[in-house]
């Protein structure tokens, strides 16, 4: 499962249009799947810089990609400029963002991302960061909680859930993922096909990891570092991310900096979704620097 097929790999590599001797950036190297695909298309003078906020993912990527043409570093893609500069890279021919969580983060015990688990609420991609989901759930004021649930979870019961969380934690801290999931389920009072806590967990993850802010900054850094003719490819997994990517490309096209390569986002083929259900919400968009 670790080395499962990376999401939309053929589509991404095709869109990147990898040049043999080019320099490529994998902004979310994860377990190294996309980087490995790029590496297999590069010639002797080509190179890759990969980054990730997650130490555990990087360790696996190091093992898998160990190659003198691959440079890997721990860090956020919002600081891409600094990371690239540390390897002497000032511009590049292509960059990939595969947003969201790696399989390992989802399945790894102790990371506190999954609502079925009795793990402590955590959700930090970077385990050196101090803010965790526990802090948000147990320390944020009701108003702030409601705002996050509404904006980042697009949760229609944001106010009710925020109130339920605050009243529950007055009795005792909400420590585990399962406790939070139960609190949210009780507000809904029923269970449909999708777990009622799905949107709450998405909202917390976005808040803890500052995901939308990161994405905006990462995309700007990508646009300024790309060589003319270079391409940026982004795979996103929920509508808030996709909107940011779409607007970024639209604005870049308006100001004559980017050419939109995907009027409509590409989505995985049915066979891929069957093999890897986690890919079902993926949307791939791309643009070329002009
Ligand atoms: C879906 S996984 C990438 C999987 C990878 N493409 C592969 O084929 O193995 C997303 C990765 O992005 C990382 N990540 C998310 N936000 C990040 C950010 N702002 N900066 C750096 N890495 C980030 C996560 O830690 C995770 O490992």
Short mmCIF file of C-alpha atoms and ligand atoms in Angstrom, two decimals:
data_model
loop_
_atom_site.label_atom_id
_atom_site.label_comp_id
_atom_site.label_asym_id
_atom_site.label_seq_id
_atom_site.Cartn_x
_atom_site.Cartn_y
_atom_site.Cartn_z
CA UNK A 1 0.00 0.00 0.00
CA UNK A 2 2.92 2.32 0.75
CA UNK A 3 4.02 2.47 -2.87
CA UNK A 4 0.58 2.57 -4.41
CA UNK A 5 0.28 4.28 -7.75
CA UNK A 6 0.46 8.06 -7.32
CA UNK A 7 -2.76 9.85 -8.24
CA UNK A 8 -3.21 10.72 -11.94
CA UNK A 9 0.45 10.02 -12.63
CA UNK A 10 0.24 9.64 -16.42
CA UNK A 11 -1.94 12.74 -16.77
CA UNK A 12 0.42 14.75 -14.55
CA UNK A 13 3.60 13.66 -16.33
CA UNK A 14 1.97 14.34 -19.69
CA UNK A 15 0.94 17.82 -18.61
CA UNK A 16 4.37 18.60 -17.13
CA UNK A 17 5.93 17.79 -20.48
CA UNK A 18 9.19 16.69 -18.80
CA UNK A 19 12.36 17.82 -20.59
CA UNK A 20 15.31 15.45 -20.31
CA UNK A 21 17.65 18.00 -18.82
CA UNK A 22 15.14 20.12 -16.99
CA UNK A 23 14.87 21.04 -13.32
CA UNK A 24 11.64 19.99 -11.63
CA UNK A 25 10.10 20.76 -8.27
CA UNK A 26 7.88 18.36 -6.36
CA UNK A 27 6.28 20.69 -3.82
CA UNK A 28 4.62 17.80 -1.92
CA UNK A 29 7.01 14.91 -2.38
CA UNK A 30 5.18 12.64 0.10
CA UNK A 31 6.17 9.04 -0.53
CA UNK A 32 7.91 10.06 -3.74
CA UNK A 33 5.46 8.67 -6.30
CA UNK A 34 5.26 11.67 -8.62
CA UNK A 35 8.95 12.48 -8.15
CA UNK A 36 9.82 8.91 -9.12
CA UNK A 37 7.76 9.28 -12.29
CA UNK A 38 9.55 12.52 -13.18
CA UNK A 39 12.94 10.99 -12.42
CA UNK A 40 12.24 8.12 -14.80
CA UNK A 41 11.79 10.64 -17.63
CA UNK A 42 14.86 12.75 -16.83
CA UNK A 43 18.24 12.44 -18.48
CA UNK A 44 21.67 12.70 -16.86
CA UNK A 45 21.58 16.48 -16.41
CA UNK A 46 18.02 16.73 -15.20
CA UNK A 47 17.26 17.19 -11.52
CA UNK A 48 14.48 17.30 -8.99
CA UNK A 49 14.02 19.23 -5.78
CA UNK A 50 11.37 17.76 -3.51
CA UNK A 51 9.98 19.06 -0.25
CA UNK A 52 7.50 18.00 2.38
CA UNK A 53 6.43 19.17 5.84
CA UNK A 54 6.32 15.61 7.09
CA UNK A 55 9.57 14.04 8.32
CA UNK A 56 8.22 10.50 8.10
CA UNK A 57 7.21 10.94 4.47
CA UNK A 58 10.61 12.43 3.64
CA UNK A 59 12.42 9.43 5.12
CA UNK A 60 10.52 7.13 2.78
CA UNK A 61 11.07 9.44 -0.18
CA UNK A 62 14.82 9.50 0.59
CA UNK A 63 14.97 5.70 0.52
CA UNK A 64 12.97 5.48 -2.63
CA UNK A 65 14.54 8.28 -4.63
CA UNK A 66 18.13 8.18 -3.31
CA UNK A 67 19.85 9.59 -6.35
CA UNK A 68 22.33 12.39 -6.85
CA UNK A 69 19.90 14.14 -9.18
CA UNK A 70 17.26 14.37 -6.43
CA UNK A 71 17.50 16.91 -3.59
CA UNK A 72 15.02 16.61 -0.75
CA UNK A 73 14.34 18.96 2.13
CA UNK A 74 11.93 19.34 4.98
CA UNK A 75 9.80 22.45 4.66
CA UNK A 76 6.56 24.03 3.50
CA UNK A 77 6.02 24.89 -0.12
CA UNK A 78 5.16 28.45 0.94
CA UNK A 79 8.94 28.70 1.60
CA UNK A 80 9.82 27.12 -1.72
CA UNK A 81 12.15 30.01 -2.69
CA UNK A 82 14.35 29.47 0.34
CA UNK A 83 14.41 25.68 -0.05
CA UNK A 84 15.30 25.91 -3.74
CA UNK A 85 17.97 28.53 -3.09
CA UNK A 86 19.62 26.19 -0.57
CA UNK A 87 20.25 23.83 -3.51
CA UNK A 88 21.31 26.67 -5.80
CA UNK A 89 18.09 26.48 -7.83
CA UNK A 90 16.72 29.86 -8.90
CA UNK A 91 14.35 28.76 -11.66
CA UNK A 92 12.80 25.54 -12.88
CA UNK A 93 10.96 23.92 -15.78
CA UNK A 94 8.02 22.45 -13.95
CA UNK A 95 6.40 22.05 -10.55
CA UNK A 96 3.86 19.59 -9.16
CA UNK A 97 1.58 20.05 -6.15
CA UNK A 98 -0.29 16.94 -5.03
CA UNK A 99 -2.25 18.41 -2.13
CA UNK A 100 -3.80 16.78 0.87
CA UNK A 101 -2.64 13.81 2.87
CA UNK A 102 -0.44 10.89 1.96
CA UNK A 103 -1.68 7.35 2.49
CA UNK A 104 0.82 7.08 5.29
CA UNK A 105 -0.57 10.09 7.15
CA UNK A 106 -4.07 8.70 6.81
CA UNK A 107 -3.17 5.21 7.93
CA UNK A 108 -0.28 5.87 10.30
CA UNK A 109 -1.21 5.38 13.91
CA UNK A 110 -0.86 8.33 16.17
CA UNK A 111 -1.38 11.10 13.61
CA UNK A 112 -4.96 11.76 14.64
CA UNK A 113 -6.45 12.43 11.21
CA UNK A 114 -9.14 9.76 11.14
CA UNK A 115 -12.49 10.00 12.92
CA UNK A 116 -12.73 6.29 13.59
CA UNK A 117 -9.69 6.24 15.80
CA UNK A 118 -9.22 6.59 19.53
CA UNK A 119 -6.03 8.56 18.92
CA UNK A 120 -5.46 11.96 20.40
CA UNK A 121 -6.68 14.75 18.11
CA UNK A 122 -3.55 15.89 16.30
CA UNK A 123 -3.66 16.41 12.48
CA UNK A 124 -0.29 18.17 12.25
CA UNK A 125 1.51 17.38 9.01
CA UNK A 126 4.65 18.83 10.55
CA UNK A 127 5.06 17.20 13.94
CA UNK A 128 7.42 19.92 15.08
CA UNK A 129 4.65 22.50 14.84
CA UNK A 130 2.98 23.36 18.12
CA UNK A 131 -0.68 23.97 17.13
CA UNK A 132 -2.64 20.72 16.91
CA UNK A 133 -6.30 19.83 16.40
CA UNK A 134 -6.54 19.24 20.15
CA UNK A 135 -5.74 22.93 20.76
CA UNK A 136 -8.30 24.12 18.22
CA UNK A 137 -11.06 21.90 19.62
CA UNK A 138 -10.34 22.56 23.28
CA UNK A 139 -9.04 26.13 23.29
CA UNK A 140 -10.63 28.14 20.46
CA UNK A 141 -13.59 30.31 21.37
CA UNK A 142 -17.00 29.27 20.11
CA UNK A 143 -17.09 32.06 17.49
CA UNK A 144 -13.71 31.11 16.06
CA UNK A 145 -14.71 27.45 15.94
CA UNK A 146 -17.93 28.28 14.16
CA UNK A 147 -16.07 30.39 11.59
CA UNK A 148 -13.59 27.62 10.81
CA UNK A 149 -16.35 25.03 10.48
CA UNK A 150 -18.35 27.27 8.17
CA UNK A 151 -15.49 28.52 6.01
CA UNK A 152 -13.16 25.53 5.88
CA UNK A 153 -15.72 22.75 6.31
CA UNK A 154 -18.61 24.41 4.45
CA UNK A 155 -20.58 22.96 7.36
CA UNK A 156 -24.19 24.11 7.51
CA UNK A 157 -24.50 23.16 11.18
CA UNK A 158 -21.35 25.10 12.13
CA UNK A 159 -22.97 27.06 14.95
CA UNK A 160 -24.67 24.02 16.50
CA UNK A 161 -21.48 21.95 16.31
CA UNK A 162 -19.39 24.75 17.81
CA UNK A 163 -21.88 25.04 20.68
CA UNK A 164 -21.89 21.26 21.23
CA UNK A 165 -18.08 21.17 21.32
CA UNK A 166 -17.90 24.04 23.83
CA UNK A 167 -20.53 22.48 26.09
CA UNK A 168 -18.86 19.05 25.97
CA UNK A 169 -15.40 20.35 26.76
CA UNK A 170 -16.74 22.21 29.81
CA UNK A 171 -17.24 18.77 31.38
CA UNK A 172 -13.94 17.31 30.22
CA UNK A 173 -11.45 17.95 27.43
CA UNK A 174 -12.27 16.32 24.08
CA UNK A 175 -9.14 14.25 23.67
CA UNK A 176 -9.68 11.76 20.88
CA UNK A 177 -10.83 11.77 17.28
CA UNK A 178 -13.65 9.38 18.16
CA UNK A 179 -14.94 11.66 20.95
CA UNK A 180 -15.11 14.59 18.57
CA UNK A 181 -16.75 12.48 15.86
CA UNK A 182 -19.40 11.34 18.37
CA UNK A 183 -20.05 14.93 19.46
CA UNK A 184 -20.67 15.93 15.84
CA UNK A 185 -22.79 12.84 15.11
CA UNK A 186 -24.99 13.68 18.09
CA UNK A 187 -25.69 17.13 16.58
CA UNK A 188 -26.77 15.50 13.32
CA UNK A 189 -28.68 12.76 15.08
CA UNK A 190 -28.33 10.36 12.14
CA UNK A 191 -25.66 8.71 10.03
CA UNK A 192 -25.86 8.78 6.27
CA UNK A 193 -23.43 7.41 3.73
CA UNK A 194 -20.88 10.10 4.52
CA UNK A 195 -19.86 10.36 8.17
CA UNK A 196 -21.35 13.56 9.63
CA UNK A 197 -17.94 14.53 11.04
CA UNK A 198 -16.26 14.58 7.61
CA UNK A 199 -16.63 18.34 7.14
CA UNK A 200 -15.59 19.09 10.71
CA UNK A 201 -12.42 17.05 10.29
CA UNK A 202 -11.64 18.75 6.96
CA UNK A 203 -12.06 22.15 8.61
CA UNK A 204 -9.74 21.27 11.48
CA UNK A 205 -7.08 19.91 9.17
CA UNK A 206 -7.13 23.07 7.07
CA UNK A 207 -6.89 25.26 10.18
CA UNK A 208 -4.12 23.26 11.86
CA UNK A 209 -1.97 23.13 8.74
CA UNK A 210 -2.95 26.58 7.38
CA UNK A 211 -3.61 24.77 4.13
CA UNK A 212 -5.34 27.50 2.12
CA UNK A 213 -2.83 30.16 3.06
CA UNK A 214 0.01 27.76 2.19
CA UNK A 215 -1.54 27.04 -1.18
CA UNK A 216 -1.85 30.69 -2.15
CA UNK A 217 1.76 31.39 -1.21
CA UNK A 218 3.04 28.19 -2.82
CA UNK A 219 1.34 28.94 -6.13
CA UNK A 220 2.76 32.49 -6.25
CA UNK A 221 6.24 31.15 -5.54
CA UNK A 222 5.76 28.55 -8.28
CA UNK A 223 4.67 31.16 -10.82
CA UNK A 224 7.64 33.38 -10.12
CA UNK A 225 10.20 30.55 -10.23
CA UNK A 226 8.99 28.93 -13.45
CA UNK A 227 11.00 29.48 -16.62
CA UNK A 228 9.05 30.64 -19.67
CA UNK A 229 7.40 27.57 -21.16
CA UNK A 230 7.58 25.82 -17.75
CA UNK A 231 4.47 24.24 -16.29
CA UNK A 232 2.68 24.09 -12.98
CA UNK A 233 0.40 21.09 -12.28
CA UNK A 234 -1.85 20.95 -9.24
CA UNK A 235 -3.91 18.02 -7.97
CA UNK A 236 -6.47 19.11 -5.40
CA UNK A 237 -9.00 17.10 -3.41
CA UNK A 238 -11.69 19.49 -2.28
CA UNK A 239 -13.58 22.43 -3.68
CA UNK A 240 -11.89 25.12 -1.55
CA UNK A 241 -8.47 24.13 -2.85
CA UNK A 242 -9.69 23.74 -6.40
CA UNK A 243 -11.21 27.22 -6.32
CA UNK A 244 -7.89 28.75 -5.24
CA UNK A 245 -6.06 26.93 -8.05
CA UNK A 246 -8.69 27.89 -10.62
CA UNK A 247 -8.59 31.57 -9.64
CA UNK A 248 -4.81 31.60 -9.56
CA UNK A 249 -4.67 30.32 -13.16
CA UNK A 250 -7.47 32.65 -14.27
CA UNK A 251 -5.71 35.70 -12.77
CA UNK A 252 -2.36 34.63 -14.24
CA UNK A 253 -3.97 34.26 -17.66
CA UNK A 254 -5.65 37.67 -17.36
CA UNK A 255 -2.38 39.37 -16.57
CA UNK A 256 -0.59 37.55 -19.39
CA UNK A 257 1.75 35.52 -17.16
CA UNK A 258 0.15 32.07 -17.55
CA UNK A 259 -1.60 30.08 -20.23
CA UNK A 260 -4.39 27.89 -18.93
CA UNK A 261 -3.89 24.25 -19.94
CA UNK A 262 -7.14 22.95 -18.47
CA UNK A 263 -10.36 24.84 -19.17
CA UNK A 264 -11.97 22.08 -17.12
CA UNK A 265 -9.96 20.14 -14.55
CA UNK A 266 -8.94 16.58 -15.45
CA UNK A 267 -10.26 13.84 -13.18
CA UNK A 268 -9.04 10.25 -12.67
CA UNK A 269 -10.15 7.51 -15.04
CA UNK A 270 -12.66 5.00 -13.72
CA UNK A 271 -10.03 2.24 -13.54
CA UNK A 272 -7.90 4.42 -11.28
CA UNK A 273 -10.81 5.20 -8.97
CA UNK A 274 -11.59 1.48 -8.75
CA UNK A 275 -8.00 0.65 -7.81
CA UNK A 276 -7.56 3.63 -5.52
CA UNK A 277 -10.85 5.01 -4.17
CA UNK A 278 -8.96 7.82 -2.40
CA UNK A 279 -8.32 9.32 -5.85
CA UNK A 280 -12.02 9.83 -6.57
CA UNK A 281 -12.14 13.50 -5.61
CA UNK A 282 -8.88 14.45 -7.39
CA UNK A 283 -8.88 17.37 -9.84
CA UNK A 284 -5.84 18.19 -11.92
CA UNK A 285 -5.30 21.69 -13.29
CA UNK A 286 -2.29 23.07 -15.07
CA UNK A 287 -0.83 26.21 -16.59
CA UNK A 288 2.20 27.22 -18.61
CA UNK A 289 4.32 30.28 -17.87
CA UNK A 290 4.43 32.62 -20.85
C1 LIG B 1 -1.01 13.47 -1.32
S1 LIG B 1 0.53 13.53 -0.52
C2 LIG B 1 1.70 13.52 -1.83
C3 LIG B 1 1.96 12.17 -2.39
C4 LIG B 1 3.05 12.16 -3.43
N1 LIG B 1 2.72 12.94 -4.59
C5 LIG B 1 3.37 10.74 -3.81
O1 LIG B 1 3.21 10.41 -5.00
O2 LIG B 1 3.79 9.97 -2.96
C6 LIG B 1 0.63 15.18 0.04
C7 LIG B 1 1.88 15.51 0.81
O3 LIG B 1 1.99 16.92 0.86
C8 LIG B 1 2.54 17.30 2.09
N2 LIG B 1 2.15 18.69 2.29
C9 LIG B 1 0.92 19.18 2.47
N3 LIG B 1 0.96 20.51 2.58
C10 LIG B 1 2.26 20.87 2.44
C11 LIG B 1 2.95 22.11 2.45
N4 LIG B 1 2.30 23.26 2.63
N5 LIG B 1 4.28 22.11 2.25
C12 LIG B 1 4.95 20.96 2.06
N6 LIG B 1 4.36 19.74 2.07
C13 LIG B 1 3.02 19.70 2.24
C14 LIG B 1 1.95 16.32 3.06
O4 LIG B 1 2.76 16.23 4.23
C15 LIG B 1 1.91 15.03 2.24
O5 LIG B 1 3.05 14.25 2.47
#
